[in-house]
Coordinates of N, CA, C and O and ligand atoms in Angstrom, one line a residue:
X1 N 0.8 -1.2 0.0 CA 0.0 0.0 0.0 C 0.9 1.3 0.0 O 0.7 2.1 -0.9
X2 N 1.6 1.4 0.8 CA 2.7 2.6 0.8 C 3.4 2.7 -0.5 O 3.8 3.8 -1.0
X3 N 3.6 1.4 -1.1 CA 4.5 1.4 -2.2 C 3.7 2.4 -3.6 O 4.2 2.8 -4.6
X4 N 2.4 2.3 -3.2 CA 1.8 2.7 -4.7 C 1.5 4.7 -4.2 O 0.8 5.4 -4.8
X5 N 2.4 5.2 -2.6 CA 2.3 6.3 -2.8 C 3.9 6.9 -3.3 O 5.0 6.3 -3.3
X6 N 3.7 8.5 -3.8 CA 4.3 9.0 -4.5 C 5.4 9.9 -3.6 O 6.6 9.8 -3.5
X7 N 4.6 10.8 -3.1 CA 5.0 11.3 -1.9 C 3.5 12.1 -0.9 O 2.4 12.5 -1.1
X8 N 4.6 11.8 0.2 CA 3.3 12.4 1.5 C 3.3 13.8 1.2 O 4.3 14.6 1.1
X9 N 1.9 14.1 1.1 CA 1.7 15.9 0.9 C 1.7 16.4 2.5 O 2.3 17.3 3.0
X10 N 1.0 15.7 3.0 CA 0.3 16.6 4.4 C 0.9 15.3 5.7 O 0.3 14.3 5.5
X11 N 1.7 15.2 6.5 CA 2.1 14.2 7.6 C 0.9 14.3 8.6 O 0.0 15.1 8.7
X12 N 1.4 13.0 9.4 CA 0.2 13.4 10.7 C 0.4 13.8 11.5 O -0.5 13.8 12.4
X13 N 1.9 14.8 11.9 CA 1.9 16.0 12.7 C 0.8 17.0 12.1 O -0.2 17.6 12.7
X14 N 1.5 17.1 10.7 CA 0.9 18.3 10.2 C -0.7 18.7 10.2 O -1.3 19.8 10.2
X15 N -1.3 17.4 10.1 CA -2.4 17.1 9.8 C -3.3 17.6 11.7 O -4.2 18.5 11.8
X16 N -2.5 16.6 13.0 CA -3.1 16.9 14.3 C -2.9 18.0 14.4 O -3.8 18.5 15.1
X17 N -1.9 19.2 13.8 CA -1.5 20.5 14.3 C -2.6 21.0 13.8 O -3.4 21.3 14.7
X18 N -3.0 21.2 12.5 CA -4.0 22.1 11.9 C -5.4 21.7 12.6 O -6.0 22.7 12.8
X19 N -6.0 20.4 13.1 CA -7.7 19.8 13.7 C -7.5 20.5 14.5 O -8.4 21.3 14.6
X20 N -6.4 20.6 15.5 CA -6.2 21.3 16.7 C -6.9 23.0 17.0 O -7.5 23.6 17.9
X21 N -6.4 23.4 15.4 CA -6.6 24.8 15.6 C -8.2 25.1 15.1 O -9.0 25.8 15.6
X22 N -8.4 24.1 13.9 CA -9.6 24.1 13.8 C -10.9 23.9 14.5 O -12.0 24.4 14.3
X23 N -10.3 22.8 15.7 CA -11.4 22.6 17.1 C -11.7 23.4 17.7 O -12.8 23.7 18.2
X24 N -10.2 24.4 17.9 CA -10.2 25.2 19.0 C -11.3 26.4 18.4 O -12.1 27.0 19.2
X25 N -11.4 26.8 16.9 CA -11.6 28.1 16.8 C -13.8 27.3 16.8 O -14.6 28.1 17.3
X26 N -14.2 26.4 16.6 CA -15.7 25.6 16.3 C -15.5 25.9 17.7 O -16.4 26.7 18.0
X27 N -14.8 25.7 18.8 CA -15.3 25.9 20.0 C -15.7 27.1 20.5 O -16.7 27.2 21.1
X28 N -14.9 28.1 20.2 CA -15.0 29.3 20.3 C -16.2 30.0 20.1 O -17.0 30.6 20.9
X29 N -16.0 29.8 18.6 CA -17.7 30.5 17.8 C -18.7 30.0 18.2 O -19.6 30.8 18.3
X30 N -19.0 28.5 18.6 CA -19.8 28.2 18.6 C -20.7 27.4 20.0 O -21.5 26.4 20.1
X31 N -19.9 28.4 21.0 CA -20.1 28.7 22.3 C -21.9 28.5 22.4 O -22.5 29.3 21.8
X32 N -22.4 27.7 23.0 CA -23.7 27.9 23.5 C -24.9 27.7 22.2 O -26.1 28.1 22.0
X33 N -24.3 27.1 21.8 CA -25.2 26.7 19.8 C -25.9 25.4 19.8 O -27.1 25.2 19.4
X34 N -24.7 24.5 20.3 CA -24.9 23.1 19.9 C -24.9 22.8 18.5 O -26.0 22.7 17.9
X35 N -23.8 22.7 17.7 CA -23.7 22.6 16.7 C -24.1 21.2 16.5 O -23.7 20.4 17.3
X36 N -24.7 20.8 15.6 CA -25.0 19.8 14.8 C -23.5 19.2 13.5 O -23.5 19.7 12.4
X37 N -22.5 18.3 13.8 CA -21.4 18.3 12.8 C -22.5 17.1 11.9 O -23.3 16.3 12.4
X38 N -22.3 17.4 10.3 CA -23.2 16.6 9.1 C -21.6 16.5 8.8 O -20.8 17.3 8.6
X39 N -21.7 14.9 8.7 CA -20.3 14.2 8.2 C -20.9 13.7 6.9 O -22.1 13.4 6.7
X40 N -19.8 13.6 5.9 CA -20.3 13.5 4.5 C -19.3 11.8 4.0 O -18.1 11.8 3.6
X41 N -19.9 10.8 4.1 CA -19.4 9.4 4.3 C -18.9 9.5 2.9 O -19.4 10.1 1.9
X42 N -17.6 8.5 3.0 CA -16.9 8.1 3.7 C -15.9 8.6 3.9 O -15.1 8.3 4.8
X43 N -15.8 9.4 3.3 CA -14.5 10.3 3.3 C -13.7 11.4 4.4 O -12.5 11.7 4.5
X44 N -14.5 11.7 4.9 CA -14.8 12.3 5.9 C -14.7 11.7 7.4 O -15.3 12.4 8.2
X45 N -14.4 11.0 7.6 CA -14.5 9.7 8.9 C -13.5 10.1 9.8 O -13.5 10.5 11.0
X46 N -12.5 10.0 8.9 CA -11.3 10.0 9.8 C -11.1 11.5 10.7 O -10.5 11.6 11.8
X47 N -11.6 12.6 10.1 CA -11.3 13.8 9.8 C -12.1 14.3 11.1 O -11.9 15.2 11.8
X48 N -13.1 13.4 11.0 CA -14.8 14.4 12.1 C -14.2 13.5 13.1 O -14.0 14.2 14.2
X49 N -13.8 12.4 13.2 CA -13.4 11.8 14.2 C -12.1 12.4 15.2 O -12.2 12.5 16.5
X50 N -11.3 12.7 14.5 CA -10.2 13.7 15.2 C -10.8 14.9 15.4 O -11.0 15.1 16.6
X51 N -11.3 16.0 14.8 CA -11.8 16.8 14.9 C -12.4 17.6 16.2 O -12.0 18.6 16.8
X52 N -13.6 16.7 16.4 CA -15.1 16.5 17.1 C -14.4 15.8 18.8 O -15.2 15.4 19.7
X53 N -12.9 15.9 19.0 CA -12.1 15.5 19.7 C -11.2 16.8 20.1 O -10.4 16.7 21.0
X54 N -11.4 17.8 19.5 CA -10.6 19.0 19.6 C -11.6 19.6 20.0 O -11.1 20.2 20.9
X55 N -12.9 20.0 20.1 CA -14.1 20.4 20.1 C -14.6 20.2 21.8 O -14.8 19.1 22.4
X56 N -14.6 21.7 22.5 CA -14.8 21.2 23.9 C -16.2 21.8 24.3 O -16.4 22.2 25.4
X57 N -17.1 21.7 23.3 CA -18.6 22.6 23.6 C -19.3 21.2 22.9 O -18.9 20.5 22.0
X58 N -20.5 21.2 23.6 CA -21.4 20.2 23.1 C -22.0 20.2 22.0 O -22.6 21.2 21.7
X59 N -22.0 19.0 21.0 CA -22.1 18.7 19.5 C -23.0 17.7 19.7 O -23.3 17.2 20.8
X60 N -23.4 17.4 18.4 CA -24.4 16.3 17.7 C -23.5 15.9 16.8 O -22.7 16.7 16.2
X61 N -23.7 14.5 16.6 CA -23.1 14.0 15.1 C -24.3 13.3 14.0 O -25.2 12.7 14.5
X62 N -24.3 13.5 12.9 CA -25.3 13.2 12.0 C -24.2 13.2 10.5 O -23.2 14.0 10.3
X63 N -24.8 12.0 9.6 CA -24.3 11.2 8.5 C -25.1 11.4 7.6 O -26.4 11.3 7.6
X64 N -24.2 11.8 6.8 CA -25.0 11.6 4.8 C -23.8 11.2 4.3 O -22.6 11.4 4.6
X65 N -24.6 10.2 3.0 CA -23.5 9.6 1.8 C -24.1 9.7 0.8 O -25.3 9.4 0.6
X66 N -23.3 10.3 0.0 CA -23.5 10.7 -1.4 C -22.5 10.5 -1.7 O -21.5 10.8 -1.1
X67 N -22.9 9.8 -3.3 CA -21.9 9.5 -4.2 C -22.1 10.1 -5.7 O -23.0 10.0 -6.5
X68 N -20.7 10.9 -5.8 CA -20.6 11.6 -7.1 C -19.3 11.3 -8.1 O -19.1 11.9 -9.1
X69 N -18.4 10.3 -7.6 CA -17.6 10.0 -8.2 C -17.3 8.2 -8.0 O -17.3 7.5 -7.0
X70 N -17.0 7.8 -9.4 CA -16.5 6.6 -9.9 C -14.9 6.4 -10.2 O -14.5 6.8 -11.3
X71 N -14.1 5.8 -9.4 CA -12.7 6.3 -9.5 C -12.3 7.5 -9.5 O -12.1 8.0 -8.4
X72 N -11.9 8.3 -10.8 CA -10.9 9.1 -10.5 C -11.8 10.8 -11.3 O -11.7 12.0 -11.1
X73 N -12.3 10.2 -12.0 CA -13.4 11.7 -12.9 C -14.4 11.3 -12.3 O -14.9 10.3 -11.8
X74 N -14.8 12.8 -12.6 CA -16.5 13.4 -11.8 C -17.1 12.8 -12.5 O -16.6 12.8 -13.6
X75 N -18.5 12.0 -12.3 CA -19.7 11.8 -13.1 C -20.4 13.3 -13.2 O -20.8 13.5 -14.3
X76 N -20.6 14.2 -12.4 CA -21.2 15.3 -12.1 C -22.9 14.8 -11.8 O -23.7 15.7 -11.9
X77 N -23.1 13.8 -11.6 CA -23.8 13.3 -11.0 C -24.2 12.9 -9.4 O -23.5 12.0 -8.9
X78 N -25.3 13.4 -8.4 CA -24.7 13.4 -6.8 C -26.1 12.8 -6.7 O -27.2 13.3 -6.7
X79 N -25.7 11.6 -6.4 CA -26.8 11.1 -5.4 C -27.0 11.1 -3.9 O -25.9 11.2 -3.3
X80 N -28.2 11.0 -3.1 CA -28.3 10.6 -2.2 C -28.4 9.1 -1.5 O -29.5 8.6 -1.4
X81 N -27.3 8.6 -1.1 CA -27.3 7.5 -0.5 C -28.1 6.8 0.8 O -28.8 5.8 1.0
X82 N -27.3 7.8 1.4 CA -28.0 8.0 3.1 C -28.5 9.4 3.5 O -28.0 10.5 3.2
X83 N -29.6 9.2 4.2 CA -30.1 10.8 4.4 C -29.6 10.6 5.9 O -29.1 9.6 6.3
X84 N -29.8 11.6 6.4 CA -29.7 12.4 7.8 C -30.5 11.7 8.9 O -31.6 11.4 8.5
X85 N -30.2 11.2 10.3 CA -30.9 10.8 11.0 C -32.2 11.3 11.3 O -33.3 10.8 11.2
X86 N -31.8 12.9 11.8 CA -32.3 13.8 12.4 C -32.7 14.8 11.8 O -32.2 15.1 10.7
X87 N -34.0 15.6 12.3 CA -34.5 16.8 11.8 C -33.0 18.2 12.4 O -32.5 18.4 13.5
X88 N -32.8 18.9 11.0 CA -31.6 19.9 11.4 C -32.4 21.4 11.5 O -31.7 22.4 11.5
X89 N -34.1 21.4 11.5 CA -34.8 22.7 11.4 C -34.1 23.5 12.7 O -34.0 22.9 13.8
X90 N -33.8 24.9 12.4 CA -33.7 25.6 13.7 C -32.3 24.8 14.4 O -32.2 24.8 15.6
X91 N -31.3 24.3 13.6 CA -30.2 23.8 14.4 C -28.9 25.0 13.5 O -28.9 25.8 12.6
X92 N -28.1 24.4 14.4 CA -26.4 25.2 14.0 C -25.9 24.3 13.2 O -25.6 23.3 14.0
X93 N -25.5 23.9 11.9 CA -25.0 23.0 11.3 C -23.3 23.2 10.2 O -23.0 23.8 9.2
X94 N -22.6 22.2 11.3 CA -21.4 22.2 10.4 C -21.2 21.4 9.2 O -20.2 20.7 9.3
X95 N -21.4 21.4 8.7 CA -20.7 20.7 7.1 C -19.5 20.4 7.1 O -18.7 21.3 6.8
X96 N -19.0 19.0 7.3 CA -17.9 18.2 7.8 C -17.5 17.6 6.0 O -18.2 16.6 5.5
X97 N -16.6 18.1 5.3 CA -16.1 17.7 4.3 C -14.2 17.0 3.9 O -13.2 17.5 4.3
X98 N -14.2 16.3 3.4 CA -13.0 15.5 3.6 C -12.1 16.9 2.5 O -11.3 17.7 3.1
X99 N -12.4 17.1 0.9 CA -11.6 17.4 0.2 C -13.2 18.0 -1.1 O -14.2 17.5 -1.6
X100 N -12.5 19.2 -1.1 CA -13.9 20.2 -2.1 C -12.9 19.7 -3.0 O -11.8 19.4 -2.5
X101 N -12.9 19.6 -4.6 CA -12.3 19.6 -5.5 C -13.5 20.3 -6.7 O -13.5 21.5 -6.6
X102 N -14.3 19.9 -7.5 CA -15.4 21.2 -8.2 C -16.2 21.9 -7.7 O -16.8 22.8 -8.3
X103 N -16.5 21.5 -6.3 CA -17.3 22.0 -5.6 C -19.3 21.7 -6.1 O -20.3 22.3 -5.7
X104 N -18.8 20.8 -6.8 CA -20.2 20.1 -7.4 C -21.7 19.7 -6.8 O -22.5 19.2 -7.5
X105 N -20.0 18.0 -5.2 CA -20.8 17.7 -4.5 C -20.9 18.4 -3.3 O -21.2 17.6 -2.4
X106 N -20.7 19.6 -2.8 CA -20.9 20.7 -1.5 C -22.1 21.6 -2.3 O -23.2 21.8 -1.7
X107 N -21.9 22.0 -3.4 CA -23.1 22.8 -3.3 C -24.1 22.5 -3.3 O -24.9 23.2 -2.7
X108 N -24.5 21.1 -4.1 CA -25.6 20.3 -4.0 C -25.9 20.2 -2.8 O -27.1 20.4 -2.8
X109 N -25.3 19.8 -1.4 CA -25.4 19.1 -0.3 C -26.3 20.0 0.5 O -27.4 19.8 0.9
X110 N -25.1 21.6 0.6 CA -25.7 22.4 1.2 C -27.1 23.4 0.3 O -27.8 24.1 1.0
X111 N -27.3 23.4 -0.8 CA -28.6 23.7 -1.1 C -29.8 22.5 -0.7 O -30.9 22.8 -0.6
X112 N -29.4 21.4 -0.6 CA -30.6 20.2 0.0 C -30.6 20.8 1.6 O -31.6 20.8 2.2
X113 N -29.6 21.2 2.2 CA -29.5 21.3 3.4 C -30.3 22.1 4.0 O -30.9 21.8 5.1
X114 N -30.4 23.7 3.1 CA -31.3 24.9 3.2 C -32.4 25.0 3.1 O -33.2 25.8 3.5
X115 N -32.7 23.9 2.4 CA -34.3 23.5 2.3 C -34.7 23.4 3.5 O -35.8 23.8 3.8
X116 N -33.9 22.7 4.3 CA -34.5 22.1 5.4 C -34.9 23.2 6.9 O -35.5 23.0 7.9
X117 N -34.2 24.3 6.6 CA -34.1 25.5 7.8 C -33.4 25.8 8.6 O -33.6 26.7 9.5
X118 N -32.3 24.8 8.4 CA -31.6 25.3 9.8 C -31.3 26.7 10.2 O -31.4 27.6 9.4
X119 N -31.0 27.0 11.3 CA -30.3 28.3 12.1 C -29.2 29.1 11.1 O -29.1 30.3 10.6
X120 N -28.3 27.9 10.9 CA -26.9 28.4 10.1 C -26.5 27.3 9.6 O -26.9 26.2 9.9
X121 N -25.8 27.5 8.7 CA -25.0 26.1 7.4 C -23.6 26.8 7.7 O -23.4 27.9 7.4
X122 N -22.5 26.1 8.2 CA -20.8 26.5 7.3 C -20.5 24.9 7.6 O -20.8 23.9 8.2
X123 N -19.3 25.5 6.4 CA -18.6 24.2 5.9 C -17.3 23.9 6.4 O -16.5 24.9 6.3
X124 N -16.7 23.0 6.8 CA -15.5 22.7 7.0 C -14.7 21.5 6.7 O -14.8 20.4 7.1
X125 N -13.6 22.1 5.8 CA -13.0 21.1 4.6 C -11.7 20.9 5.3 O -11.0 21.8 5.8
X126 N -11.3 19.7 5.2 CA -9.9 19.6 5.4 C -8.6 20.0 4.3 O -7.4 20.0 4.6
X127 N -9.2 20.1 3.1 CA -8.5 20.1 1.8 C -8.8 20.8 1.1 O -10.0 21.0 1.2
X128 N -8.3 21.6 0.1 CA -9.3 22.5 -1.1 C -8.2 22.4 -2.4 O -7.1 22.9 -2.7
X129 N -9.2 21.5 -3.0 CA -8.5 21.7 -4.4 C -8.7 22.9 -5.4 O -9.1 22.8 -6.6
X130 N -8.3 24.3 -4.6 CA -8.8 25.3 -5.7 C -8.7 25.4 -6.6 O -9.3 26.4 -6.9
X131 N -8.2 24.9 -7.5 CA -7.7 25.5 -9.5 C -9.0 24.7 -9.9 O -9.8 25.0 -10.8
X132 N -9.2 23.3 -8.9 CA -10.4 22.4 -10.0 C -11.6 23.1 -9.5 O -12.4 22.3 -10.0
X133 N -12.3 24.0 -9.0 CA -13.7 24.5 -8.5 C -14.3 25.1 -10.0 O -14.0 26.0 -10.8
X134 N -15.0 24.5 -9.9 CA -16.6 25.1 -10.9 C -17.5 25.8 -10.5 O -18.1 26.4 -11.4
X135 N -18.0 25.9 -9.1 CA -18.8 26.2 -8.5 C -18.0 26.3 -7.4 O -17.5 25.5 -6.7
X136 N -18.1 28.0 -7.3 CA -18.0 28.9 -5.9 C -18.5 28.3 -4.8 O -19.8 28.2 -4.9
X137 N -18.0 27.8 -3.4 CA -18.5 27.5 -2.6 C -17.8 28.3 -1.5 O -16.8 28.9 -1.8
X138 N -18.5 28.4 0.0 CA -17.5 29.0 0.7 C -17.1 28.1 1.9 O -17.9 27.3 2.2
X139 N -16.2 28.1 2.4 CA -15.5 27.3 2.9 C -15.2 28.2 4.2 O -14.5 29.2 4.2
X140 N -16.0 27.5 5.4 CA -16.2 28.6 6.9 C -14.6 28.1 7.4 O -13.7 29.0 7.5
X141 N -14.3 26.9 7.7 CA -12.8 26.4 8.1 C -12.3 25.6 7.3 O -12.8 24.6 6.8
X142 N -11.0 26.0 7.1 CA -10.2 25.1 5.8 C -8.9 24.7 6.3 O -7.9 25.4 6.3
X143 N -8.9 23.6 6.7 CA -7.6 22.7 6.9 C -6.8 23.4 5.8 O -6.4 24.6 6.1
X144 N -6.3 22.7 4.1 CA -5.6 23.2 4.0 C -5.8 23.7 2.0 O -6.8 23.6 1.3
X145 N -4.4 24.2 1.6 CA -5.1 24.2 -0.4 C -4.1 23.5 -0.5 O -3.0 23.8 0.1
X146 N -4.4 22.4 -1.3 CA -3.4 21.4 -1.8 C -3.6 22.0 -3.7 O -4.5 22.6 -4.4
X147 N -2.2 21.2 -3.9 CA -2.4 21.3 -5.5 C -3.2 20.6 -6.7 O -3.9 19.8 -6.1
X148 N -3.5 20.5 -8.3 CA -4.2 19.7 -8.3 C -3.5 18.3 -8.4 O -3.0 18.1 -9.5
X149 N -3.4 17.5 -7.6 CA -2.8 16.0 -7.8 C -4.0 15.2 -7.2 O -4.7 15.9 -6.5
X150 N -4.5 13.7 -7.4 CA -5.3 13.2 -6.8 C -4.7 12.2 -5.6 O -4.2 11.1 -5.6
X151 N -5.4 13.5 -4.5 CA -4.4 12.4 -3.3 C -5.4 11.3 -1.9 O -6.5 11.5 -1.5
X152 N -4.8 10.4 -1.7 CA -5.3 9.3 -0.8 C -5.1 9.3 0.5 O -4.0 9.9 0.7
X153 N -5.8 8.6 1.8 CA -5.2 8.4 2.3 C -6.2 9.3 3.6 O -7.3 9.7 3.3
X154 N -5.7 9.4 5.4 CA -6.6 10.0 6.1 C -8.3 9.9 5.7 O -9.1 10.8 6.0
X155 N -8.6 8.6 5.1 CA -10.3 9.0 4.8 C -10.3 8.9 3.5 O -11.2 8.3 3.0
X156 N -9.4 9.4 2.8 CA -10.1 9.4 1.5 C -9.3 8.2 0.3 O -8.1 7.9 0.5
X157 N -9.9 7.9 -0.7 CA -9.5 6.3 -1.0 C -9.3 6.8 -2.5 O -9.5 7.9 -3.0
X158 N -8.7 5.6 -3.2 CA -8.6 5.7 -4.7 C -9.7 4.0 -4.8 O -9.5 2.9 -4.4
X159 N -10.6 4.5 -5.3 CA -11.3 2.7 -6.0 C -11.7 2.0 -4.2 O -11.7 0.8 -3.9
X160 N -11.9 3.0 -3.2 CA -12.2 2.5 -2.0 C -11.0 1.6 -0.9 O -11.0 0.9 0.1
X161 N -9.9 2.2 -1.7 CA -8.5 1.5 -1.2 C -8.1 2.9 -0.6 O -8.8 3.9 -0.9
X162 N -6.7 3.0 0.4 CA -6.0 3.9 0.6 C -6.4 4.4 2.2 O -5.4 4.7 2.9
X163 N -7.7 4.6 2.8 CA -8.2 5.2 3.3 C -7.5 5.1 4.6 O -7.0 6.2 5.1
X164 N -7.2 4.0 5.4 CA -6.6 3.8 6.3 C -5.0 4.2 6.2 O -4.1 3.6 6.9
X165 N -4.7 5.1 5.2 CA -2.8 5.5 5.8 C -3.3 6.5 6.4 O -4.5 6.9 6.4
X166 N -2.2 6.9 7.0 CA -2.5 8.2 8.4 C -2.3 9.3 7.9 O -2.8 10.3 8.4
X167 N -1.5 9.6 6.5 CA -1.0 10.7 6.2 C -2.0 10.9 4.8 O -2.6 10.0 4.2
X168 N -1.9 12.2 4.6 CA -2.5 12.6 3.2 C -1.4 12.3 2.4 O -0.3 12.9 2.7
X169 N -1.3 11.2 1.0 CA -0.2 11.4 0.2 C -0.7 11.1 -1.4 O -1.8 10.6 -1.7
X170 N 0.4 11.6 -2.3 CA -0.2 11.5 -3.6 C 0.0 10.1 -3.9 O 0.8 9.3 -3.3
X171 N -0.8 9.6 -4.9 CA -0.8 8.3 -5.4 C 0.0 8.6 -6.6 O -0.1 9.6 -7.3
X172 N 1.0 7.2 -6.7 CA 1.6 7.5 -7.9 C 1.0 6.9 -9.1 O 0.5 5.8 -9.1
X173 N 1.3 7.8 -10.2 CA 0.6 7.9 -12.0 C 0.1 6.6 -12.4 O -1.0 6.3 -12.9
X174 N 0.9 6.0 -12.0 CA 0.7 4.3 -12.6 C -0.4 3.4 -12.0 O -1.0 2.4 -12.5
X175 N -0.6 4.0 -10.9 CA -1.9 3.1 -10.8 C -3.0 4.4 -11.0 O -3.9 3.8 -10.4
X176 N -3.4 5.4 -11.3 CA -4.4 5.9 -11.8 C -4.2 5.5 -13.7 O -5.1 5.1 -14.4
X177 N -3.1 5.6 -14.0 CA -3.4 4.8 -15.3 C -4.1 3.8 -15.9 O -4.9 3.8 -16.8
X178 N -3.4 2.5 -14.9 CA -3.7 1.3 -15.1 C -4.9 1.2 -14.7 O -5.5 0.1 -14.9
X179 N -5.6 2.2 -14.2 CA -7.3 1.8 -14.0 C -8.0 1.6 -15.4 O -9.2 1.3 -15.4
Ligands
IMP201 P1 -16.4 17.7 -5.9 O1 -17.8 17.6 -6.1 O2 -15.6 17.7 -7.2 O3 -15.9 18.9 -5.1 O4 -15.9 16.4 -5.2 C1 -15.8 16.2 -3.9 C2 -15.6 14.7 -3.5 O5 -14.9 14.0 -4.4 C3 -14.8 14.7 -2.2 O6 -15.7 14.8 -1.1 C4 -14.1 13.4 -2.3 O7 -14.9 12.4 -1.8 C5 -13.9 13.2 -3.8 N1 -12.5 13.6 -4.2 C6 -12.2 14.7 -4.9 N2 -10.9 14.8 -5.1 C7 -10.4 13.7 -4.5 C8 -9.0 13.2 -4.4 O8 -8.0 13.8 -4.8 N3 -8.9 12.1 -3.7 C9 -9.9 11.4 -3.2 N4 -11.2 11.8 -3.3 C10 -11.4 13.0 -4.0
MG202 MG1 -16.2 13.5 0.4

């Protein structure tokens, strides 16, 4: 598994240092809210899981899965897999995302989201693939801007492989080829 990475973009210092600051600042704002975190499966696991661990004000956790991609290109197509446990009317809701790359499936998510009423919608990405965005989204907390390479690893998979390395790293050429 390691052998099919290319190099580590983001380590797991690098990675606990930044959740750290990001918990601290969701704590902060969101003093006396009760934030609702909407984790966006599967990608996203590893990420809400450290996170929501930095986080010293009382939260809710709630799950959606949607799928918009098949390997390695967008279908531009976003289904709903798994909906939401819970009613989010009149709640504080974080938008827990692994990596925005066109920003296709965030805007989709959070315009289904607004339908529904909550208090507040922000988003928070661990990753931002900015050069690939199509669609403007905004991005309330941003781990980090990576370049465009397609990377694995912390949560996020190539073909549902990868997910379990600790570090964010690029996959090398040859096996996105050989797909
Ligand atoms: P978007 O709709 O193009 O913004 O795609 C967002 C979703 O695609 C993310 O939540 C990821 O699940 C997946 N994705 C985009 N880029 C990558 C990548 O480089 N590696 C793994 N998954 C990715
Ligand atoms: Mg995702």
């Amino acid at each position: 598994m390691f052998n099919d990475i290319k190099e580590i973009l983001i380590s797991e210092d690098e990675l606990k240092e930044k959740i750290c600051k990001i918990g601290t600042n969701i704590s902060r704002d969101y003093k006396g809210l009760n934030p609702v975190f909407i984790t966006v499966l599967r990608g996203s696991i590893i990420f809400v899981c450290d996170l929501i661990r930095e986080v010293n004000i009382p939260i809710s956790l709630d799950f959606l899965s949607v799928s918009s991609y098949s390997g390695q290109s967008h279908t531009g197509v976003v289904r709903i897999i798994k909906d939401l446990d819970e009613n989010i009317e009149n709640k504080n809701v974080i938008l827990i995302e692994d990596i925005i790359d066109t920003g296709l499936t965030l805007n989709y998510i959070v315009n289904m989201l607004q339908e529904r009423k909550p208090a507040s919608i922000k988003v928070c990405a661990l990753l931002d693939k900015k050069v690939r965005r199509i669609i403007e989204v905004p991005i309330d907390y941003k781990g980090f801007e990576i370049p465009d390479e397609f990377v694995v690893g912390y949560g996020m998979d190539y073909n549902q492989k990868y997910r379990n390395l600790p570090f964010v790293g690029i996959l090398n050429e040859e096996i996105l080829k050989n797909d």
